[in-house]
Amino acid sequence: MINQADQETDRLFLFFLSHQVILSTIFHLSDQFDLFQDSISKSSSMQDPKSLTSVALFHQTFKHPVLPEPTIPSETRCNLRLSLLSEELKELEEAIENKDLVEIADALCDLQYVLSGAILEFGLGEKFKALFDEVQRSNMSKACKTEAEAKATVKHYEDKGTPCFYEKEGDLFLVFREGDHKTLKSVNYSPADLKGILEK
């Protein structure tokens, strides 16, 4: 019999995955706009904003929820959070269609802000770095670390009837499906274990 703690962990896991879908949609929309097509080099001067701590200060100042541990808020609060994210995502879509870079920046900032607010309200603030790092580890494991791994990956897919090839990308190797050049996962790919982090 599944206990209440397990059910809550599963719900948090599904909520986190839903936000990954939202972020994937953002990246898909951005790909339609030519200003986002330049590749990012290792020498990029990007700086990460302290979005969680900044939004936490806002929440504390204006008496919005910041929960201390992973929790599912009330249905009303959950619906509010989803509504806020959907609203900002719609604004991003419109800004991209209009090719308005100022509005794109505004929508992306607002999305980051309300997403950070959701993270805090679901009590994931203390665990979110570990969650994100695990997703990053998993995503990067789609690439092959060695040429031998790339060759093994090509053989894996070709044995299943999927013609493919590999190319060197920096220090890594990427395997692509012939025809549409879809990136294929390495044979050593491992999915993100978010549930394990939430249960710690």
CSV table of C-alpha atoms in Angstrom, one decimal:
chain,number,residue,atom,x,y,z
A,1,MET,CA,0.0,0.0,0.0
A,2,ILE,CA,1.4,3.4,-1.0
A,3,ASN,CA,1.7,5.8,2.0
A,4,GLN,CA,0.9,9.5,2.0
A,5,ALA,CA,4.6,10.5,1.9
A,6,ASP,CA,5.2,8.4,-1.2
A,7,GLN,CA,2.2,9.9,-2.9
A,8,GLU,CA,3.4,13.5,-2.1
A,9,THR,CA,6.9,12.7,-3.4
A,10,ASP,CA,5.4,11.3,-6.7
A,11,ARG,CA,3.2,14.5,-7.0
A,12,LEU,CA,6.3,16.7,-6.5
A,13,PHE,CA,8.2,14.7,-9.1
A,14,LEU,CA,5.4,15.1,-11.6
A,15,PHE,CA,5.2,18.8,-10.9
A,16,PHE,CA,8.9,19.2,-11.5
A,17,LEU,CA,8.6,17.3,-14.8
A,18,SER,CA,5.7,19.6,-15.9
A,19,HIS,CA,8.1,22.5,-15.5
A,20,GLN,CA,10.7,20.8,-17.6
A,21,VAL,CA,8.0,20.6,-20.3
A,22,ILE,CA,7.4,24.3,-20.0
A,23,LEU,CA,11.1,25.1,-20.3
A,24,SER,CA,11.4,22.8,-23.3
A,25,THR,CA,8.5,24.7,-24.9
A,26,ILE,CA,10.3,28.0,-24.3
A,27,PHE,CA,13.5,26.6,-26.0
A,28,HIS,CA,11.4,25.3,-28.9
A,29,LEU,CA,9.8,28.7,-29.4
A,30,SER,CA,13.1,30.5,-29.1
A,31,ASP,CA,14.5,28.3,-31.9
A,32,GLN,CA,11.9,29.9,-34.2
A,33,PHE,CA,13.5,33.4,-33.7
A,34,ASP,CA,16.8,34.0,-35.6
A,35,LEU,CA,18.3,36.0,-32.7
A,36,PHE,CA,18.5,32.8,-30.7
A,37,GLN,CA,20.3,30.7,-33.3
A,38,ASP,CA,23.9,31.7,-32.5
A,39,SER,CA,25.7,29.0,-30.6
A,40,ILE,CA,27.1,29.7,-27.2
A,41,SER,CA,30.9,29.3,-26.8
A,42,LYS,CA,32.8,28.3,-23.8
A,43,SER,CA,34.2,31.8,-23.6
A,44,SER,CA,30.7,33.2,-23.1
A,45,SER,CA,30.4,36.0,-20.5
A,46,MET,CA,27.0,34.8,-19.2
A,47,GLN,CA,26.3,35.3,-15.6
A,48,ASP,CA,23.7,33.3,-13.6
A,49,PRO,CA,21.2,35.5,-11.8
A,50,LYS,CA,20.5,34.6,-8.2
A,51,SER,CA,16.8,34.1,-9.1
A,52,LEU,CA,15.8,32.0,-6.1
A,53,THR,CA,17.3,34.2,-3.4
A,54,SER,CA,16.1,37.3,-5.1
A,55,VAL,CA,12.5,36.0,-5.4
A,56,ALA,CA,12.7,34.6,-1.9
A,57,LEU,CA,13.4,38.2,-0.7
A,58,PHE,CA,10.4,39.4,-2.7
A,59,HIS,CA,8.2,36.7,-1.2
A,60,GLN,CA,9.3,37.4,2.3
A,61,THR,CA,8.7,41.2,1.8
A,62,PHE,CA,5.3,40.8,0.3
A,63,LYS,CA,4.2,37.9,2.5
A,64,HIS,CA,4.0,35.3,-0.3
A,65,PRO,CA,4.6,31.6,0.6
A,66,VAL,CA,8.2,30.2,1.0
A,67,LEU,CA,7.8,26.7,2.3
A,68,PRO,CA,10.7,25.1,4.2
A,69,GLU,CA,10.4,21.5,2.8
A,70,PRO,CA,8.9,19.8,-0.3
A,71,THR,CA,5.1,20.2,0.0
A,72,ILE,CA,2.1,20.3,-2.3
A,73,PRO,CA,0.2,23.6,-1.7
A,74,SER,CA,-3.6,23.9,-1.8
A,75,GLU,CA,-5.3,23.3,-5.1
A,76,THR,CA,-6.0,27.0,-5.4
A,77,ARG,CA,-2.3,27.9,-5.0
A,78,CYS,CA,-1.3,25.2,-7.5
A,79,ASN,CA,-3.8,26.5,-10.0
A,80,LEU,CA,-2.5,30.0,-9.5
A,81,ARG,CA,1.1,29.0,-10.1
A,82,LEU,CA,0.2,27.1,-13.3
A,83,SER,CA,-1.9,30.1,-14.4
A,84,LEU,CA,1.0,32.5,-13.9
A,85,LEU,CA,3.4,30.3,-15.8
A,86,SER,CA,0.9,29.8,-18.7
A,87,GLU,CA,0.3,33.5,-18.9
A,88,GLU,CA,4.0,34.4,-19.1
A,89,LEU,CA,4.6,31.6,-21.6
A,90,LYS,CA,1.8,33.0,-23.8
A,91,GLU,CA,3.4,36.4,-23.6
A,92,LEU,CA,6.7,34.9,-24.7
A,93,GLU,CA,5.0,33.3,-27.7
A,94,GLU,CA,3.5,36.5,-28.8
A,95,ALA,CA,6.7,38.4,-28.4
A,96,ILE,CA,8.6,35.9,-30.5
A,97,GLU,CA,5.9,36.1,-33.2
A,98,ASN,CA,6.3,39.9,-33.2
A,99,LYS,CA,10.1,39.6,-33.2
A,100,ASP,CA,10.1,42.1,-30.3
A,101,LEU,CA,13.4,41.5,-28.4
A,102,VAL,CA,12.4,43.8,-25.5
A,103,GLU,CA,9.2,41.9,-24.9
A,104,ILE,CA,11.0,38.6,-25.3
A,105,ALA,CA,13.4,39.7,-22.5
A,106,ASP,CA,10.5,40.8,-20.4
A,107,ALA,CA,8.6,37.6,-20.8
A,108,LEU,CA,11.7,35.4,-20.1
A,109,CYS,CA,12.4,37.4,-16.9
A,110,ASP,CA,8.8,37.1,-15.8
A,111,LEU,CA,8.9,33.4,-16.5
A,112,GLN,CA,12.0,33.0,-14.4
A,113,TYR,CA,10.5,35.0,-11.7
A,114,VAL,CA,7.2,33.1,-11.5
A,115,LEU,CA,9.0,29.8,-11.9
A,116,SER,CA,11.3,30.7,-9.0
A,117,GLY,CA,8.2,31.6,-7.0
A,118,ALA,CA,6.7,28.2,-7.7
A,119,ILE,CA,9.9,26.4,-6.6
A,120,LEU,CA,9.8,28.3,-3.3
A,121,GLU,CA,6.1,27.7,-2.7
A,122,PHE,CA,6.5,24.0,-3.4
A,123,GLY,CA,9.2,23.9,-0.8
A,124,LEU,CA,11.9,23.0,-3.3
A,125,GLY,CA,14.2,25.9,-2.7
A,126,GLU,CA,16.7,24.0,-0.7
A,127,LYS,CA,16.8,21.0,-3.1
A,128,PHE,CA,16.4,22.8,-6.4
A,129,LYS,CA,20.1,23.1,-7.2
A,130,ALA,CA,20.6,19.4,-6.6
A,131,LEU,CA,17.5,18.7,-8.7
A,132,PHE,CA,18.7,20.9,-11.6
A,133,ASP,CA,22.3,19.6,-11.4
A,134,GLU,CA,20.9,16.1,-11.7
A,135,VAL,CA,18.9,17.0,-14.8
A,136,GLN,CA,22.0,18.6,-16.2
A,137,ARG,CA,24.1,15.5,-15.5
A,138,SER,CA,21.4,13.4,-17.2
A,139,ASN,CA,21.1,15.6,-20.2
A,140,MET,CA,24.9,15.7,-20.7
A,141,SER,CA,25.1,12.0,-20.5
A,142,LYS,CA,23.3,11.9,-23.8
A,143,ALA,CA,26.7,12.8,-25.4
A,144,CYS,CA,29.5,10.3,-25.8
A,145,LYS,CA,32.6,11.0,-23.8
A,146,THR,CA,34.9,8.9,-26.1
A,147,GLU,CA,35.0,7.9,-29.7
A,148,ALA,CA,34.8,4.3,-28.6
A,149,GLU,CA,31.5,5.1,-26.8
A,150,ALA,CA,30.3,6.9,-30.0
A,151,LYS,CA,31.1,3.9,-32.1
A,152,ALA,CA,29.3,1.6,-29.7
A,153,THR,CA,26.3,4.0,-29.7
A,154,VAL,CA,26.2,4.0,-33.5
A,155,LYS,CA,26.3,0.2,-33.6
A,156,HIS,CA,23.5,0.0,-30.9
A,157,TYR,CA,21.1,2.0,-33.1
A,158,GLU,CA,22.2,0.5,-36.4
A,159,ASP,CA,21.5,-3.0,-35.0
A,160,LYS,CA,18.0,-1.7,-34.4
A,161,GLY,CA,17.7,-0.5,-38.0
A,162,THR,CA,18.4,3.1,-37.4
A,163,PRO,CA,21.2,4.4,-39.7
A,164,CYS,CA,23.3,7.1,-37.8
A,165,PHE,CA,26.7,8.7,-37.6
A,166,TYR,CA,28.7,10.6,-35.1
A,167,GLU,CA,30.6,13.8,-35.0
A,168,LYS,CA,33.1,15.3,-32.6
A,169,GLU,CA,31.8,18.3,-30.6
A,170,GLY,CA,34.4,19.9,-28.4
A,171,ASP,CA,35.7,17.2,-26.1
A,172,LEU,CA,32.6,15.1,-26.7
A,173,PHE,CA,31.0,13.1,-29.5
A,174,LEU,CA,27.4,13.4,-30.7
A,175,VAL,CA,25.5,10.7,-32.5
A,176,PHE,CA,22.9,11.8,-35.1
A,177,ARG,CA,20.2,9.9,-36.9
A,178,GLU,CA,20.6,10.0,-40.7
A,179,GLY,CA,18.0,11.9,-42.6
A,180,ASP,CA,16.7,14.4,-39.9
A,181,HIS,CA,20.0,14.7,-37.9
A,182,LYS,CA,18.1,14.1,-34.7
A,183,THR,CA,20.6,13.7,-31.8
A,184,LEU,CA,20.5,10.2,-30.3
A,185,LYS,CA,21.3,9.3,-26.8
A,186,SER,CA,24.5,7.6,-25.9
A,187,VAL,CA,24.4,4.0,-24.9
A,188,ASN,CA,25.6,5.2,-21.5
A,189,TYR,CA,22.8,7.7,-21.1
A,190,SER,CA,21.2,7.6,-17.6
A,191,PRO,CA,17.9,9.3,-16.7
A,192,ALA,CA,17.7,11.9,-13.9
A,193,ASP,CA,16.9,10.5,-10.5
A,194,LEU,CA,14.8,13.4,-9.1
A,195,LYS,CA,12.8,11.1,-6.8
A,196,GLY,CA,16.0,10.1,-5.0
A,197,ILE,CA,16.8,13.7,-4.3
A,198,LEU,CA,13.3,14.5,-3.1
A,199,GLU,CA,13.3,11.6,-0.7
A,200,LYS,CA,16.6,12.6,1.0
